[in-house]
mmCIF file of C-alpha atoms in Angstrom:
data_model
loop_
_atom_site.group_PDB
_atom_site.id
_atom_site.type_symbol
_atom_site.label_atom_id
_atom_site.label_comp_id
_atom_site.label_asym_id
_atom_site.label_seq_id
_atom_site.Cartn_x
_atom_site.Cartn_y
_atom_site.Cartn_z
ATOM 1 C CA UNK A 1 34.632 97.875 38.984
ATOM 2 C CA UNK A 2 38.005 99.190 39.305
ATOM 3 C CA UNK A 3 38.837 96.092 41.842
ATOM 4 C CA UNK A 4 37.424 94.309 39.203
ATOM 5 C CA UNK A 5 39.802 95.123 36.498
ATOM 6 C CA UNK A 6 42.697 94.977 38.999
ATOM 7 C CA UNK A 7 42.314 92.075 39.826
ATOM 8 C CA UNK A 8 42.036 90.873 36.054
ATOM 9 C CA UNK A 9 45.302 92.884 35.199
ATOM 10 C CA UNK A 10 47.007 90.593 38.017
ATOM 11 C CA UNK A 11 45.324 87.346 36.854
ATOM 12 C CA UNK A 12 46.817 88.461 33.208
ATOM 13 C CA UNK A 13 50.212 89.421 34.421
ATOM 14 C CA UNK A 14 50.380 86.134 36.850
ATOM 15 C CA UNK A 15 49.298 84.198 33.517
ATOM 16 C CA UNK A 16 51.808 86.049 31.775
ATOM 17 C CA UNK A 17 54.567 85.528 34.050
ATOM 18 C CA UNK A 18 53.599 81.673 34.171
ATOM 19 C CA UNK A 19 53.494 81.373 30.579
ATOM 20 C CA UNK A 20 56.575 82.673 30.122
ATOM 21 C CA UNK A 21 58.274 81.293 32.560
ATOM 22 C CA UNK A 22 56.742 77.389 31.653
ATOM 23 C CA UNK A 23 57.608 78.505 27.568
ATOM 24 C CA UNK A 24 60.714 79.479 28.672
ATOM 25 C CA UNK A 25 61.415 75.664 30.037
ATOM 26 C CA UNK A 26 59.467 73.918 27.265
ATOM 27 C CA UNK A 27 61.590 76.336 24.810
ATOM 28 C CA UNK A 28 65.086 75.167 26.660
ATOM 29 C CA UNK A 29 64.025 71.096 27.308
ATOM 30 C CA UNK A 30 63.127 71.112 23.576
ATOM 31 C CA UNK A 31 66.470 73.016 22.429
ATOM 32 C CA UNK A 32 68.566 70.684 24.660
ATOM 33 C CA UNK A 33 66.685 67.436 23.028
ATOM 34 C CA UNK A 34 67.435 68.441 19.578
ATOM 35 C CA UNK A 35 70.923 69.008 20.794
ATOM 36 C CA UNK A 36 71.233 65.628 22.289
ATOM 37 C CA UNK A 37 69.556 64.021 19.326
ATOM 38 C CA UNK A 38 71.779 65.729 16.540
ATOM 39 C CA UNK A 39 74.771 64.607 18.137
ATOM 40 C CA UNK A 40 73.834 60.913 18.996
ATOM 41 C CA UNK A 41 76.390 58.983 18.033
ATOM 42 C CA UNK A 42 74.239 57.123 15.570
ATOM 43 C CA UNK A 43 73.461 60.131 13.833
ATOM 44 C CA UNK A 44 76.884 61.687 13.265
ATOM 45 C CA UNK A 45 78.034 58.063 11.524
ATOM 46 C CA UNK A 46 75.000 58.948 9.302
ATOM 47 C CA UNK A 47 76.314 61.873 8.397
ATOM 48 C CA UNK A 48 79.363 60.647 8.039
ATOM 49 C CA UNK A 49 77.987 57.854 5.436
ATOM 50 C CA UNK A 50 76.202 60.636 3.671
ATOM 51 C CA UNK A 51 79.333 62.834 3.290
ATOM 52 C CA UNK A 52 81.275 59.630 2.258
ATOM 53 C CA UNK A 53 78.395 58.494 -0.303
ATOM 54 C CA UNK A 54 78.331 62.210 -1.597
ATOM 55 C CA UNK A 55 82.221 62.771 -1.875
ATOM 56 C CA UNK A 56 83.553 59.435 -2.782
ATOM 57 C CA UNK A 57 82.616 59.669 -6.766
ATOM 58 C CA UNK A 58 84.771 62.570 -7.160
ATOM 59 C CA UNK A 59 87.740 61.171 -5.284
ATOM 60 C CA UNK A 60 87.957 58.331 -7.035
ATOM 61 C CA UNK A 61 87.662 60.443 -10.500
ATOM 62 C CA UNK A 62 90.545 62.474 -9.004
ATOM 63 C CA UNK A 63 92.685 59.551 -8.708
ATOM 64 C CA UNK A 64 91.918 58.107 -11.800
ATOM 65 C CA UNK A 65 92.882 61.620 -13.105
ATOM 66 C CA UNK A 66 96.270 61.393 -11.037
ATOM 67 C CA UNK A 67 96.789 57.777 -12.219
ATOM 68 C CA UNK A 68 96.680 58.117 -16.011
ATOM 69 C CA UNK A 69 98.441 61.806 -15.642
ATOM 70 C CA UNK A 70 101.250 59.827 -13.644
ATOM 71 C CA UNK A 71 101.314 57.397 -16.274
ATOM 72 C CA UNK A 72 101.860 60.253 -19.282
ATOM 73 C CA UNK A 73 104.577 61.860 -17.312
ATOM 74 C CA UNK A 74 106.194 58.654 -16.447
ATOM 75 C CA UNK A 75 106.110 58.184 -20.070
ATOM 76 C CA UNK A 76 107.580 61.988 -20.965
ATOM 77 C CA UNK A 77 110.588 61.237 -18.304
ATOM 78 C CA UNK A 78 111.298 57.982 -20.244
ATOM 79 C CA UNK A 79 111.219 59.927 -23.415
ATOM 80 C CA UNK A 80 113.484 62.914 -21.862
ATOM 81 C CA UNK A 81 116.092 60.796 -20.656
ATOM 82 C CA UNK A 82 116.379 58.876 -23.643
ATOM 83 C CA UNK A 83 116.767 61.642 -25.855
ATOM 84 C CA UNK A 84 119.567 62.807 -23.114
ATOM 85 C CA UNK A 85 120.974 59.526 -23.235
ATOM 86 C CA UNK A 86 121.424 59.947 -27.253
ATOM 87 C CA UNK A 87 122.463 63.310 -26.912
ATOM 88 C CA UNK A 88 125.228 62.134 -24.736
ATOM 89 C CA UNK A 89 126.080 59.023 -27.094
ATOM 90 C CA UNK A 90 126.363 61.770 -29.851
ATOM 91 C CA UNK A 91 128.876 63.602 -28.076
ATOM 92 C CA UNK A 92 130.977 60.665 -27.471
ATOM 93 C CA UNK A 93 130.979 59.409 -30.675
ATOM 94 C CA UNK A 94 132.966 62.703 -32.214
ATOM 95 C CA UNK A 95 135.912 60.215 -31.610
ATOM 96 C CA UNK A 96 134.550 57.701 -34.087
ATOM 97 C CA UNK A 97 133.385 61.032 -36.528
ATOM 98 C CA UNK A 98 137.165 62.076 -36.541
ATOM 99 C CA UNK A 99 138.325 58.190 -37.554
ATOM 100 C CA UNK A 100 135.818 58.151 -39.822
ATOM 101 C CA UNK A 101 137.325 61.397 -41.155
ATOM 102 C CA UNK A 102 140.534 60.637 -41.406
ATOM 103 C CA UNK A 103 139.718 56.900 -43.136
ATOM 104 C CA UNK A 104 137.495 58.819 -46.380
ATOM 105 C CA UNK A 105 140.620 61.367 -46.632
ATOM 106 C CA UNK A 106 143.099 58.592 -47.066
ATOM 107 C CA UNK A 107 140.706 56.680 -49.225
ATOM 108 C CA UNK A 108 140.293 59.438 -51.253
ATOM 109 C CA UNK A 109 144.050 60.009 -51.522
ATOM 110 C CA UNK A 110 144.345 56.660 -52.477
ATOM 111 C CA UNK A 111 141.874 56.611 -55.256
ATOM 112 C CA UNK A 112 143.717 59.613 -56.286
ATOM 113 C CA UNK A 113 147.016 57.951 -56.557
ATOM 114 C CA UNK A 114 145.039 55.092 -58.151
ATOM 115 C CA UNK A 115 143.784 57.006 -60.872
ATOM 116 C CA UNK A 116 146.619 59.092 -61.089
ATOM 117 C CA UNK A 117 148.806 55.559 -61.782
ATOM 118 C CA UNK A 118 146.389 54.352 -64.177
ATOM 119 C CA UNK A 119 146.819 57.256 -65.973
ATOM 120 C CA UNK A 120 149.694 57.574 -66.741
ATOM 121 C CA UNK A 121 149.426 53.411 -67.715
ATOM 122 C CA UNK A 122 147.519 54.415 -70.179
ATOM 123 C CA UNK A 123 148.921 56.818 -71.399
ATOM 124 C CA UNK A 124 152.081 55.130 -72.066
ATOM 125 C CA UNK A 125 150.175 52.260 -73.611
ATOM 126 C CA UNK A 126 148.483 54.519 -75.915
ATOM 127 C CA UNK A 127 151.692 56.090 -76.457
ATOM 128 C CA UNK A 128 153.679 52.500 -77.299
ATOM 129 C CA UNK A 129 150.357 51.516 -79.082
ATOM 130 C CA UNK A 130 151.048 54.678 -80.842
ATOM 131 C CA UNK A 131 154.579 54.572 -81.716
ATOM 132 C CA UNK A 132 154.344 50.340 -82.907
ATOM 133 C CA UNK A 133 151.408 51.327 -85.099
ATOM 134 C CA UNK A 134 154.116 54.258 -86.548
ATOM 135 C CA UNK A 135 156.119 52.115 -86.860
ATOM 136 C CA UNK A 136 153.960 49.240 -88.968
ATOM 137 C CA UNK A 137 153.192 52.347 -90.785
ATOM 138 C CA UNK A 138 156.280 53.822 -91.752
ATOM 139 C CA UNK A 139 157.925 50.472 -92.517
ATOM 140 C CA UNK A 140 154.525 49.259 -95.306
ATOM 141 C CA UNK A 141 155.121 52.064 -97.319
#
């Protein structure tokens, strides 16, 4: 009996060792397949369709976002250097300012003198209106 089970411990460890080693090749074949079949050449253009398909959407929503922001600080820039631009006209028109100045001054002056002039017209007018009606006056009595 004990030759018996000896001989069944070395038919299990023989069975063993075959197993192992023939699951051990199956095992590395099947491994090197898959390897071989993920990176066909076929399959990594799929997966380079499915990454496009998947990521596309959002780039073209991030350049419609970079177009119309573009567009809004295109139009800010046009703003800012046409407020410079007005800014700078200002300051080059203190010239005109001061010309401008000096034109109501001597208008003023003028209409000073004017009034001054009529003035005194008048009131030598009302003065020889004055002195004529005296005059009829003293002489009807």
């Amino acid at each position: 009996m004990e030759d018996q089970e000896m001989q069944l411990k070395v038919r299990r460890g023989i069975l063993c060792m075959c197993l192992y080693f023939f699951g051990s090749t199956v095992t590395d074949k099947f491994t090197e397949s898959m390897y071989v079949l993920a990176n066909e050449p076929s399959v990594a253009l799929y997966r380079l369709q499915e990454h496009v398909r998947r990521s596309l959407p959002e780039l073209v929503q991030h350049k419609t976002d970079m177009q119309s922001w573009e567009e809004q600080s295109q139009g800010a820039i046009y703003s800012v250097e046409y407020a410079c631009s007005a800014v700078k006209s200002m300051t080059n028109s203190s010239l005109y300012f001061k010309n401008i100045d000096g034109l109501l001054r001597q208008a003023i002056s003028m209409k000073e003198q004017i009034s001054n002039s009529q003035g005194r017209r008048k009131r030598t007018t009302d003065s020889d209106v004055l002195k004529e009606g005296g005059e009829k006056h003293s002489s009807g009595m």
